[in-house]
JSON list of C-alpha atoms in Angstrom, two decimals:
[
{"chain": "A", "resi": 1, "resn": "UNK", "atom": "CA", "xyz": [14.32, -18.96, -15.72]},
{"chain": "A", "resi": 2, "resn": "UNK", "atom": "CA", "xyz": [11.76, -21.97, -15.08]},
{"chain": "A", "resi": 3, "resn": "UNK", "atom": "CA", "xyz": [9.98, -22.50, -18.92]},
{"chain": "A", "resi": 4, "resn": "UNK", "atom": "CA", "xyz": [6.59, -22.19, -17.34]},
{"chain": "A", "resi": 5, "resn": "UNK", "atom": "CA", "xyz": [7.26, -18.40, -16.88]},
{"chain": "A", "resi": 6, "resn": "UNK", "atom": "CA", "xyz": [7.84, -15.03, -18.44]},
{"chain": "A", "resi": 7, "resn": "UNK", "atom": "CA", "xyz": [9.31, -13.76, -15.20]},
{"chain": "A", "resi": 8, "resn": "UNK", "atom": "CA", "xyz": [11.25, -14.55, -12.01]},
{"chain": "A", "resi": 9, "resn": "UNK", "atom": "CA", "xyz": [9.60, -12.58, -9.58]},
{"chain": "A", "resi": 10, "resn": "UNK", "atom": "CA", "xyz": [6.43, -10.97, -9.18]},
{"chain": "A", "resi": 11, "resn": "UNK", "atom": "CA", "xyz": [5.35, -7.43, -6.89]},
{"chain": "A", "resi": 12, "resn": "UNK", "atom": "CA", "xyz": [1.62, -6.41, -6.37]},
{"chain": "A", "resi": 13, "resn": "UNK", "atom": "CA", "xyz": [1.74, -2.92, -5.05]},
{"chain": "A", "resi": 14, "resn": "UNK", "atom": "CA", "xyz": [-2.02, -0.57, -4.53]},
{"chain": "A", "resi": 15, "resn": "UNK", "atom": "CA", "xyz": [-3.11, 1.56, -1.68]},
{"chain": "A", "resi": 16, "resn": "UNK", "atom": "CA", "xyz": [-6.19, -0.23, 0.98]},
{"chain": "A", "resi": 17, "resn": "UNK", "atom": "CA", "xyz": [-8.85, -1.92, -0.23]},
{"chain": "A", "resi": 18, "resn": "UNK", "atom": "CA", "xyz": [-7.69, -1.97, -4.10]},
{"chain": "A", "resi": 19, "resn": "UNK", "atom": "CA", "xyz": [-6.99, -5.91, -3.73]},
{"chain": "A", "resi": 20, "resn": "UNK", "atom": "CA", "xyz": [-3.78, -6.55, -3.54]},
{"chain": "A", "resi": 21, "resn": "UNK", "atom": "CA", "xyz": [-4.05, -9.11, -0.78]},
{"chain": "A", "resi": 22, "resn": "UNK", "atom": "CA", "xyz": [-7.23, -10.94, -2.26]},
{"chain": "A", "resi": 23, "resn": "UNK", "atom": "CA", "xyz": [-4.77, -11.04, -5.83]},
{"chain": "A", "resi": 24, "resn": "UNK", "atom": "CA", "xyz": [-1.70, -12.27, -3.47]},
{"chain": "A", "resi": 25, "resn": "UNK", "atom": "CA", "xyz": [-3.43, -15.33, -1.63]},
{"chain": "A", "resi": 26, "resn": "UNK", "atom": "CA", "xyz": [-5.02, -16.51, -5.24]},
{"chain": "A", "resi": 27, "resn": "UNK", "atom": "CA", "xyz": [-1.70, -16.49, -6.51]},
{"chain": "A", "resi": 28, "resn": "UNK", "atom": "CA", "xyz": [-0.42, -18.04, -3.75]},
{"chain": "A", "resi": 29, "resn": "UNK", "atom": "CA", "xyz": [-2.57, -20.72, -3.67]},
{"chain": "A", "resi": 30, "resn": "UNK", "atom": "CA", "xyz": [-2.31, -21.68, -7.03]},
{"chain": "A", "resi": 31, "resn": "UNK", "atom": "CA", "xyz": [1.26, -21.42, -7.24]},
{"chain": "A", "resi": 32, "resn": "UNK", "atom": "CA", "xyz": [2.61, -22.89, -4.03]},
{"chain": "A", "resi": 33, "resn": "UNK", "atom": "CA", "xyz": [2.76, -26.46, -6.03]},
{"chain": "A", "resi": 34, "resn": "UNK", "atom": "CA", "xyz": [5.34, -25.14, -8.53]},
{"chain": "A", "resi": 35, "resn": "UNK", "atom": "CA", "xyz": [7.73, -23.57, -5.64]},
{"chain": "A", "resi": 36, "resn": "UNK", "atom": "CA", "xyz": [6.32, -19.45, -5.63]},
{"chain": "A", "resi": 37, "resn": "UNK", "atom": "CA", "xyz": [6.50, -18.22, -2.07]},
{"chain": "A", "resi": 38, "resn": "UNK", "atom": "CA", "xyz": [4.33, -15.38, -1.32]},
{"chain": "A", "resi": 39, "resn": "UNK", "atom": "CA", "xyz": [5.19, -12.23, 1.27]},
{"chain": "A", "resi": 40, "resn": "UNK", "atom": "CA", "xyz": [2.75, -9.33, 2.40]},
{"chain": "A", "resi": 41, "resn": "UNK", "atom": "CA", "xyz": [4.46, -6.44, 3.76]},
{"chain": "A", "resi": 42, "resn": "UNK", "atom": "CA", "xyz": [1.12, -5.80, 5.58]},
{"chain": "A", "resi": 43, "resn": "UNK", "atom": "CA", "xyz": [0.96, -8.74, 7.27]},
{"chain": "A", "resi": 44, "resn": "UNK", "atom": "CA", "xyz": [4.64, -8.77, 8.59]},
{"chain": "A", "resi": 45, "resn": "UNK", "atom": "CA", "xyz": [4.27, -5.06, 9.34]},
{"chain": "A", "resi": 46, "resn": "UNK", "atom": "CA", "xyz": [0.75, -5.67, 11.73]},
{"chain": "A", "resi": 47, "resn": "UNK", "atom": "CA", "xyz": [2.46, -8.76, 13.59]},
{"chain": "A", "resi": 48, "resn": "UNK", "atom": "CA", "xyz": [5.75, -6.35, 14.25]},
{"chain": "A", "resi": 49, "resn": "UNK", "atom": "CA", "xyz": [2.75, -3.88, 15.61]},
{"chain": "A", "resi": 50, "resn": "UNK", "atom": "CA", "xyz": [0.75, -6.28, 17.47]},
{"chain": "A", "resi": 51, "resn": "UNK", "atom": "CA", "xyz": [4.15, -7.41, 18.97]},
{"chain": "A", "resi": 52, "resn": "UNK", "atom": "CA", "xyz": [5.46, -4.17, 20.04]},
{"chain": "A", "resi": 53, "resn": "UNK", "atom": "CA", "xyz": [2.05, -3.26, 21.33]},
{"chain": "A", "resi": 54, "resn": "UNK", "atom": "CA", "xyz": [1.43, -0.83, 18.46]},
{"chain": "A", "resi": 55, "resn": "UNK", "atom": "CA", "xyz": [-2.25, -1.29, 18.66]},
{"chain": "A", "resi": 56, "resn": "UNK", "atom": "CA", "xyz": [-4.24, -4.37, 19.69]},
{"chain": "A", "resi": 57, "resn": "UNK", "atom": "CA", "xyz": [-5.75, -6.56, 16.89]},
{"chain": "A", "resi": 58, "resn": "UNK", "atom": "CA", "xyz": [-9.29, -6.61, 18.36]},
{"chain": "A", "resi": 59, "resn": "UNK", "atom": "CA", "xyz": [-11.11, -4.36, 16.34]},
{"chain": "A", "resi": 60, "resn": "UNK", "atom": "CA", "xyz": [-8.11, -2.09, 15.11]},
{"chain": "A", "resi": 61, "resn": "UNK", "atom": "CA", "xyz": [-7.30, -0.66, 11.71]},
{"chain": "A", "resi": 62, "resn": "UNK", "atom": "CA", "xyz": [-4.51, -1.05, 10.05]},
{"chain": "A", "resi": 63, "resn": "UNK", "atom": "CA", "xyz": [-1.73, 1.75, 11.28]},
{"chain": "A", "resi": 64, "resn": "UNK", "atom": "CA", "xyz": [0.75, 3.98, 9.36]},
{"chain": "A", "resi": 65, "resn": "UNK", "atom": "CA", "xyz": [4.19, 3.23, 8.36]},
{"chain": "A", "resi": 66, "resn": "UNK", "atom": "CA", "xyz": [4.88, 6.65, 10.79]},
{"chain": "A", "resi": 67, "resn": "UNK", "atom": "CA", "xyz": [4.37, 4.21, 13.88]},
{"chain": "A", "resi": 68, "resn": "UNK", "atom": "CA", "xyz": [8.24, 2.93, 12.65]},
{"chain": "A", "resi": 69, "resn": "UNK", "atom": "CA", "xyz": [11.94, 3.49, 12.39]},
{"chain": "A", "resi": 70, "resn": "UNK", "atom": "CA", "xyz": [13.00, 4.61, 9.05]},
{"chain": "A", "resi": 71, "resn": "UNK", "atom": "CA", "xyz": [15.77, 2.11, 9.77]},
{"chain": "A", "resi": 72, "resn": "UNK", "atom": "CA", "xyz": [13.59, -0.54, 9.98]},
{"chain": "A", "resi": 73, "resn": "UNK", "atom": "CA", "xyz": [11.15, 0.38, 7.24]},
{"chain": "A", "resi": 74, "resn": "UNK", "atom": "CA", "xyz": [14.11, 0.65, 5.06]},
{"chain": "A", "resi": 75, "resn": "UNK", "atom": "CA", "xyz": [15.63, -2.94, 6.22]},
{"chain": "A", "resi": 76, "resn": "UNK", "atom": "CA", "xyz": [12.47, -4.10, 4.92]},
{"chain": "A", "resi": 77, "resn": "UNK", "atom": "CA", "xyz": [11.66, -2.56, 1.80]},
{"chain": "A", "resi": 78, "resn": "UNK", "atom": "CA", "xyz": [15.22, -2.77, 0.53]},
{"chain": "A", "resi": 79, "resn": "UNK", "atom": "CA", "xyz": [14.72, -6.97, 1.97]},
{"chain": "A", "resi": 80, "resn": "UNK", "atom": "CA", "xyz": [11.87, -7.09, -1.18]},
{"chain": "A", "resi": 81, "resn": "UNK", "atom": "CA", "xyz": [14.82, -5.31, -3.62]},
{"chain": "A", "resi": 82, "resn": "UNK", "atom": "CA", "xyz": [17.28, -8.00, -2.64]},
{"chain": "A", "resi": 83, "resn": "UNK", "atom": "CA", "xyz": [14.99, -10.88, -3.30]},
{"chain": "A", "resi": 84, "resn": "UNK", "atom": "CA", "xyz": [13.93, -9.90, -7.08]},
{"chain": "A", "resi": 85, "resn": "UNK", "atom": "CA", "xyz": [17.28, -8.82, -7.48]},
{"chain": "A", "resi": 86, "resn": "UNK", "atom": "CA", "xyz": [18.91, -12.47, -6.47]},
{"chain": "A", "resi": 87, "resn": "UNK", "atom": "CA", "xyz": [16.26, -14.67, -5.75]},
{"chain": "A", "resi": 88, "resn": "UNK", "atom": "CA", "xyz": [13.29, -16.67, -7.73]},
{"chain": "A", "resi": 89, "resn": "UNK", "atom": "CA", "xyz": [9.51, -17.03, -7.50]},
{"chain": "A", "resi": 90, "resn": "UNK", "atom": "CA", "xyz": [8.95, -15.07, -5.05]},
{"chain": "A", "resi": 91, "resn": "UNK", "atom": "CA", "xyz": [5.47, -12.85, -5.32]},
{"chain": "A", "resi": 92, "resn": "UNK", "atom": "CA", "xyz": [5.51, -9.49, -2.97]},
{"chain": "A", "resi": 93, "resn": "UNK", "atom": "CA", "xyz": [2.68, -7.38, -1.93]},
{"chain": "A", "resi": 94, "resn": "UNK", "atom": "CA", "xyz": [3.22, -4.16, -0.48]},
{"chain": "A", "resi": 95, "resn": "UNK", "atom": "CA", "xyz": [2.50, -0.48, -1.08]},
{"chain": "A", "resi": 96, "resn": "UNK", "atom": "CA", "xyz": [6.10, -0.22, -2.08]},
{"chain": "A", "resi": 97, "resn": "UNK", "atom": "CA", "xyz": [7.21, -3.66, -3.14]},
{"chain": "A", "resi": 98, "resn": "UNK", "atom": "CA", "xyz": [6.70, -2.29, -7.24]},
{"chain": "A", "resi": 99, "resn": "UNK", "atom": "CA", "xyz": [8.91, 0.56, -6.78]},
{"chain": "A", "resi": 100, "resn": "UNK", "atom": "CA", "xyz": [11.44, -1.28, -5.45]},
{"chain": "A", "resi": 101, "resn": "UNK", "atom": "CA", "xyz": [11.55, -3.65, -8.07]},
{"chain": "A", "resi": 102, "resn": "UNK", "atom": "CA", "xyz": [12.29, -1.01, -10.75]},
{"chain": "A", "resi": 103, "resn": "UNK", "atom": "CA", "xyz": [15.47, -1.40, -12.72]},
{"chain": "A", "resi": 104, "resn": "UNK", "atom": "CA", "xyz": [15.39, -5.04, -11.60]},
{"chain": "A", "resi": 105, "resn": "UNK", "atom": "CA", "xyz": [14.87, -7.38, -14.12]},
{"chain": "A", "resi": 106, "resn": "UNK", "atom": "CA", "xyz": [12.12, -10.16, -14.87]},
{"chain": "A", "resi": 107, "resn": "UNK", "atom": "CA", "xyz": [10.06, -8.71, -12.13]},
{"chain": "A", "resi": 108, "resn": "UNK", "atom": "CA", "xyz": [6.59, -8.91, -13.33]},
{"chain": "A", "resi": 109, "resn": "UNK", "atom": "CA", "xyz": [5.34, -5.69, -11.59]},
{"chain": "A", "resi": 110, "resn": "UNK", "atom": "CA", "xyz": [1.74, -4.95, -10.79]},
{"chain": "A", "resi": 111, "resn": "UNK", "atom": "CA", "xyz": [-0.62, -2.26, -9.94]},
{"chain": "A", "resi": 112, "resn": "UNK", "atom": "CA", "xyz": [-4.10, -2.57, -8.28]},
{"chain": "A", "resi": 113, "resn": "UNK", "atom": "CA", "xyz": [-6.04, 0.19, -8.21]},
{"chain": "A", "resi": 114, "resn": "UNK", "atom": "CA", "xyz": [-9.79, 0.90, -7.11]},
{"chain": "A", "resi": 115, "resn": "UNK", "atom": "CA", "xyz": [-11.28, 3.97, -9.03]},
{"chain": "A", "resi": 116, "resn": "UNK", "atom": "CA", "xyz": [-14.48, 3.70, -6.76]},
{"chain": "A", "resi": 117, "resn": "UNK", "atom": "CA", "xyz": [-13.52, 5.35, -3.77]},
{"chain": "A", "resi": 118, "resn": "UNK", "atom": "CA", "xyz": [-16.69, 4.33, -2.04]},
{"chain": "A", "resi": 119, "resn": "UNK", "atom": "CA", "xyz": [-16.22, 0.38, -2.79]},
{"chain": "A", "resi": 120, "resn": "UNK", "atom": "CA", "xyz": [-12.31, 0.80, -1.33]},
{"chain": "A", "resi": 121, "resn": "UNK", "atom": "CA", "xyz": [-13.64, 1.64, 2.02]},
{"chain": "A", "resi": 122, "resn": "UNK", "atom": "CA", "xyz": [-16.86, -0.58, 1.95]},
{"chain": "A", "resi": 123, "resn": "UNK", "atom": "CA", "xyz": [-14.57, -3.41, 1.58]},
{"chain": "A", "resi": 124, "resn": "UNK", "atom": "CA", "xyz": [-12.00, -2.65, 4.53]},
{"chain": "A", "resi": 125, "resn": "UNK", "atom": "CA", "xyz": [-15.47, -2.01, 6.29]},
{"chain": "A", "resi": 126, "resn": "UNK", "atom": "CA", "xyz": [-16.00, -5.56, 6.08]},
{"chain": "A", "resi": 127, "resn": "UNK", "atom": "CA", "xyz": [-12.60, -6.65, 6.28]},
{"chain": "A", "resi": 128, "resn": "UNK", "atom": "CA", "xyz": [-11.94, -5.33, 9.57]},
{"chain": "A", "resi": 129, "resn": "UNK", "atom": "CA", "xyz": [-15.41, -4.43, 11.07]},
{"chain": "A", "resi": 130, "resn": "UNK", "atom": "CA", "xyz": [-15.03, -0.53, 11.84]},
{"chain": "A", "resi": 131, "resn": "UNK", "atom": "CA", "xyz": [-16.96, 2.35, 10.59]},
{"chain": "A", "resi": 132, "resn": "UNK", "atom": "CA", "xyz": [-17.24, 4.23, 7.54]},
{"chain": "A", "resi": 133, "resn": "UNK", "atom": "CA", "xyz": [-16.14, 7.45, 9.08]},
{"chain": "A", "resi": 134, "resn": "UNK", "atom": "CA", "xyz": [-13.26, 5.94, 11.16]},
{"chain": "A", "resi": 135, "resn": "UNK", "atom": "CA", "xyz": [-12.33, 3.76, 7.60]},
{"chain": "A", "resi": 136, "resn": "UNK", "atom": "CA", "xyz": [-12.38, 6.74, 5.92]},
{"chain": "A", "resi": 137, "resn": "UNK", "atom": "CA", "xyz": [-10.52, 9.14, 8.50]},
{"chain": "A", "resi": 138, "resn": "UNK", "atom": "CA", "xyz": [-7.40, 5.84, 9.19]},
{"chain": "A", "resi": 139, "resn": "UNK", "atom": "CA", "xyz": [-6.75, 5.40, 4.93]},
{"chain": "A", "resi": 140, "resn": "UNK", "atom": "CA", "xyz": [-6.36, 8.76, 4.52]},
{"chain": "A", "resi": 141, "resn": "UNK", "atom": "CA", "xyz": [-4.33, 9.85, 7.45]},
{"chain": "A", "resi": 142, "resn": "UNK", "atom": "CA", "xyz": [-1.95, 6.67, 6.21]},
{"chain": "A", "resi": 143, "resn": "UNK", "atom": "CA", "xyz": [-2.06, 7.70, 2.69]},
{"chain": "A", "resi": 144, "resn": "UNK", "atom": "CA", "xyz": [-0.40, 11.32, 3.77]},
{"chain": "A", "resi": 145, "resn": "UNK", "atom": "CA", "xyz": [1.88, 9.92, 6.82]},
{"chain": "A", "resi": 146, "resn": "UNK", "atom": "CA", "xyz": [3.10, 7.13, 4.62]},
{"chain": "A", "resi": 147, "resn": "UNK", "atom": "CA", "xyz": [3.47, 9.03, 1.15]},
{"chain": "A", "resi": 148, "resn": "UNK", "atom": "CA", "xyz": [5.24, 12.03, 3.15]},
{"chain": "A", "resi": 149, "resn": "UNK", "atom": "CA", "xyz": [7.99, 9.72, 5.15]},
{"chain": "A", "resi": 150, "resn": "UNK", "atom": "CA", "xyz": [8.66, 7.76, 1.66]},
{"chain": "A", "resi": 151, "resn": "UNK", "atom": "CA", "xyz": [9.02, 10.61, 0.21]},
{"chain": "A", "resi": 152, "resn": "UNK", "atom": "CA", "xyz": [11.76, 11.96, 2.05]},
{"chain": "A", "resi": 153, "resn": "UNK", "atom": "CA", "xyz": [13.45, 8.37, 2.43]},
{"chain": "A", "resi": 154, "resn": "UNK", "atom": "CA", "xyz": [13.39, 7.65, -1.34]},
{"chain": "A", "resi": 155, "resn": "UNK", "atom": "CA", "xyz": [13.98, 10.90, -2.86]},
{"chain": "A", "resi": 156, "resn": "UNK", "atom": "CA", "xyz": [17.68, 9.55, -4.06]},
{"chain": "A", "resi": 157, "resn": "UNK", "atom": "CA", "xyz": [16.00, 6.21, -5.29]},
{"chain": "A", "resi": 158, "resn": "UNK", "atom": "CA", "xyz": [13.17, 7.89, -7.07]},
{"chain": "A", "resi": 159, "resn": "UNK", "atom": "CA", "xyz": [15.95, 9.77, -8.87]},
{"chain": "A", "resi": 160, "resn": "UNK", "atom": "CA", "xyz": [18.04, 6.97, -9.87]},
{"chain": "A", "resi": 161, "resn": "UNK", "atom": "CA", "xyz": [15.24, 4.67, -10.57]},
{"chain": "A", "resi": 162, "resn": "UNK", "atom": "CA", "xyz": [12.90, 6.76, -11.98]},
{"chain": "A", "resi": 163, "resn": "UNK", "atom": "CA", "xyz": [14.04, 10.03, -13.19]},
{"chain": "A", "resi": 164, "resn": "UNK", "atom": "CA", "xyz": [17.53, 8.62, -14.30]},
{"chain": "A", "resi": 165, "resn": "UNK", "atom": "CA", "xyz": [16.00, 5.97, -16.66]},
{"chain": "A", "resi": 166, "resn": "UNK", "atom": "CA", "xyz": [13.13, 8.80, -18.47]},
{"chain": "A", "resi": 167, "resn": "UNK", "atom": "CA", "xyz": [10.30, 7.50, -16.45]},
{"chain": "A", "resi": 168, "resn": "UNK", "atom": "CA", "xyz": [9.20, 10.88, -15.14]},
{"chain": "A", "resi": 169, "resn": "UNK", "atom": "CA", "xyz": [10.34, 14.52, -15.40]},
{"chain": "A", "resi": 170, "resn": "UNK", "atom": "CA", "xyz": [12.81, 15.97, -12.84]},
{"chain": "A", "resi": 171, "resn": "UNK", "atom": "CA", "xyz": [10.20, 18.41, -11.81]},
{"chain": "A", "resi": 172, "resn": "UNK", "atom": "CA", "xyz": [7.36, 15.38, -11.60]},
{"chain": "A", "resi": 173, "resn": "UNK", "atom": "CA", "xyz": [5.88, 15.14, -7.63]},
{"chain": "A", "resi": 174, "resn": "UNK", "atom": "CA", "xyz": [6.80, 11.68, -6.35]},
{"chain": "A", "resi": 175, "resn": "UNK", "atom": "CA", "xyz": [4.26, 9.32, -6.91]},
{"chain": "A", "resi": 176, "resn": "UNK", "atom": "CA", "xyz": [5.30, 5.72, -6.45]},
{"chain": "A", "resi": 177, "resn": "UNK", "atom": "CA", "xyz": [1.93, 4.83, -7.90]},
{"chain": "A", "resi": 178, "resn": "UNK", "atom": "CA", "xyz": [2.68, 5.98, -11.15]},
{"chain": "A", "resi": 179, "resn": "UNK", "atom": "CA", "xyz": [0.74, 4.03, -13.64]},
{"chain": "A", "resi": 180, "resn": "UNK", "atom": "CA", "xyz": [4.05, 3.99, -16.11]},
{"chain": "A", "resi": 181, "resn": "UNK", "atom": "CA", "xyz": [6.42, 2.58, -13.56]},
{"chain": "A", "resi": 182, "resn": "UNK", "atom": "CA", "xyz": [4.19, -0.96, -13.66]},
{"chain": "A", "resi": 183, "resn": "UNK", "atom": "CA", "xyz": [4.03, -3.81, -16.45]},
{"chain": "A", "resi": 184, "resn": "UNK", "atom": "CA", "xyz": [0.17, -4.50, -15.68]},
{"chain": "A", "resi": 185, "resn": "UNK", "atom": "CA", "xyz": [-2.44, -1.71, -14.03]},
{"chain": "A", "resi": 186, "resn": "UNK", "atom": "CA", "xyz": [-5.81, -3.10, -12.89]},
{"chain": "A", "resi": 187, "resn": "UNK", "atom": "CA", "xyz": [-8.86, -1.57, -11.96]},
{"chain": "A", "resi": 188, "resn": "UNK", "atom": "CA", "xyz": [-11.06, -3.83, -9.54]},
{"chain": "A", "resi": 189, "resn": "UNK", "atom": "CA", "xyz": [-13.69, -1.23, -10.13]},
{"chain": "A", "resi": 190, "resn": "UNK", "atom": "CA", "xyz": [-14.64, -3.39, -13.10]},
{"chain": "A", "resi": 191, "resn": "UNK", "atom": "CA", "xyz": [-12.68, -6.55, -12.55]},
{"chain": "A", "resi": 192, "resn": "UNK", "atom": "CA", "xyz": [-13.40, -9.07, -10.16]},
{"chain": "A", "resi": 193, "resn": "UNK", "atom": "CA", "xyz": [-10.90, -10.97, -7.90]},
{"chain": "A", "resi": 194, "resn": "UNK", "atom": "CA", "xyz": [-11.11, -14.27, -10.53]},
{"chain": "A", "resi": 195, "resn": "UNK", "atom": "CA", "xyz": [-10.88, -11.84, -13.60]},
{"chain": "A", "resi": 196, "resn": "UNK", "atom": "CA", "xyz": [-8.11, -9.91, -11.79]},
{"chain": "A", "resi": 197, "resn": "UNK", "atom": "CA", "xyz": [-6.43, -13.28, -11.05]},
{"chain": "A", "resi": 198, "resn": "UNK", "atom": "CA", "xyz": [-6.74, -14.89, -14.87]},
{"chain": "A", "resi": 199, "resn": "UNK", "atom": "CA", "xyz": [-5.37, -11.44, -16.41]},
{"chain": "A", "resi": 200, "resn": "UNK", "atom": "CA", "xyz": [-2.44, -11.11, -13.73]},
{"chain": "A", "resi": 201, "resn": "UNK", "atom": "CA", "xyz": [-1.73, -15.37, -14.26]},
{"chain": "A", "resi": 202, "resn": "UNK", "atom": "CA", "xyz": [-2.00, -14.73, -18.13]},
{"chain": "A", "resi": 203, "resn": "UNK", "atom": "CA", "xyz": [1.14, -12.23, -17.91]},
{"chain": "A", "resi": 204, "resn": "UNK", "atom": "CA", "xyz": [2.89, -14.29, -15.77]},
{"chain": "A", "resi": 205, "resn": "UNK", "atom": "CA", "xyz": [2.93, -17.65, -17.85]},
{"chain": "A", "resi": 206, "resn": "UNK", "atom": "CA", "xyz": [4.35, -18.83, -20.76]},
{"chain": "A", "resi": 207, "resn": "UNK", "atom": "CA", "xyz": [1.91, -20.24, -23.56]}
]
């Protein structure tokens, strides 16, 4: 492992509007010079869309992972395992890229959350220029199509990755959001994308 770090890889995993991208391209940026790579799952995901004529970009939200193949969502999200498992500096941002990394080791794994429901959906109001009530309406109907079709893909994983190693009950709902199942949980409530950024960067390097 390079001496400048505590870990090999890194995952940022949090539902829309939390700030996991904003925490991915700062990382990026500052990293690039020392050989990190960095991956969204988002981004690949809406160019697969775009290309397949999913939606068009032009004023479109962001769609559910219910618009896919399980084959293909699997392909990827077991693509993110692989890489922690055998590769190096690599940072991944997805809503599953942290629970694929568990069991894996040196995989600095973490959460953003938002606990201010109303500042999650002002900023994807920005982001991608749509209203309130049609921000509102597309994060939730993605929440419960996405949650429900990991749920029944994963239910074997959860209970070898999760369950198996004492990191929730057998009778615990899956919930791959689970504050335990990440090294660093952070609130962007109360933190702001630099603060977010020196705390996640602090975790990450040696010294």
């Amino acid at each position: 492992m390079d001496g400048n770090y505590k870990y090999k890889n890194v995952t940022i995993s949090g539902l829309p509007g939390g700030g996991s991208t904003t925490l991915l391209k700062l990382l990026r940026e500052h990293l690039e010079f020392d050989g990190w790579r960095g991956f969204s799952g988002g981004e690949f995901m809406r160019a697969y869309a775009l290309e397949k004529g999913i939606f068009h970009e032009k004023g479109a939200l962001h769609h559910s992972a219910a618009d896919y193949e399980e084959d293909f969502d699997r392909k990827i999200d077991m693509g993110m395992r692989e890489k922690v498992q055998n590769e190096e500096k690599w940072i991944l941002e997805s809503w599953l890229s942290g629970f694929m990394a568990q069991g894996v080791p040196d995989v600095l794994k973490i959460l953003v959350v938002c606990s201010d429901d109303a500042i999650r959906i002002d900023r994807i109001v920005n982001r991608d220029g749509a209203t309130v009530e049609d921000v509102k309406a597309n994060i939730t109907k993605r929440y419960t199509d996405n949650n429900a079709k990991w749920t029944r893909m994963y239910k074997k994983q959860w209970q070898e990755w999760v369950v198996d190693r004492g990191l929730a009950k057998p009778d615990d709902p899956i919930d791959f959001w689970r504050p335990n199942l990440y090294d660093v949980c952070i609130d962007t409530y109360s933190t702001n994308k630099e603060q977010t950024f020196e705390a996640v960067l602090g975790h990450l390097q040696n010294g």
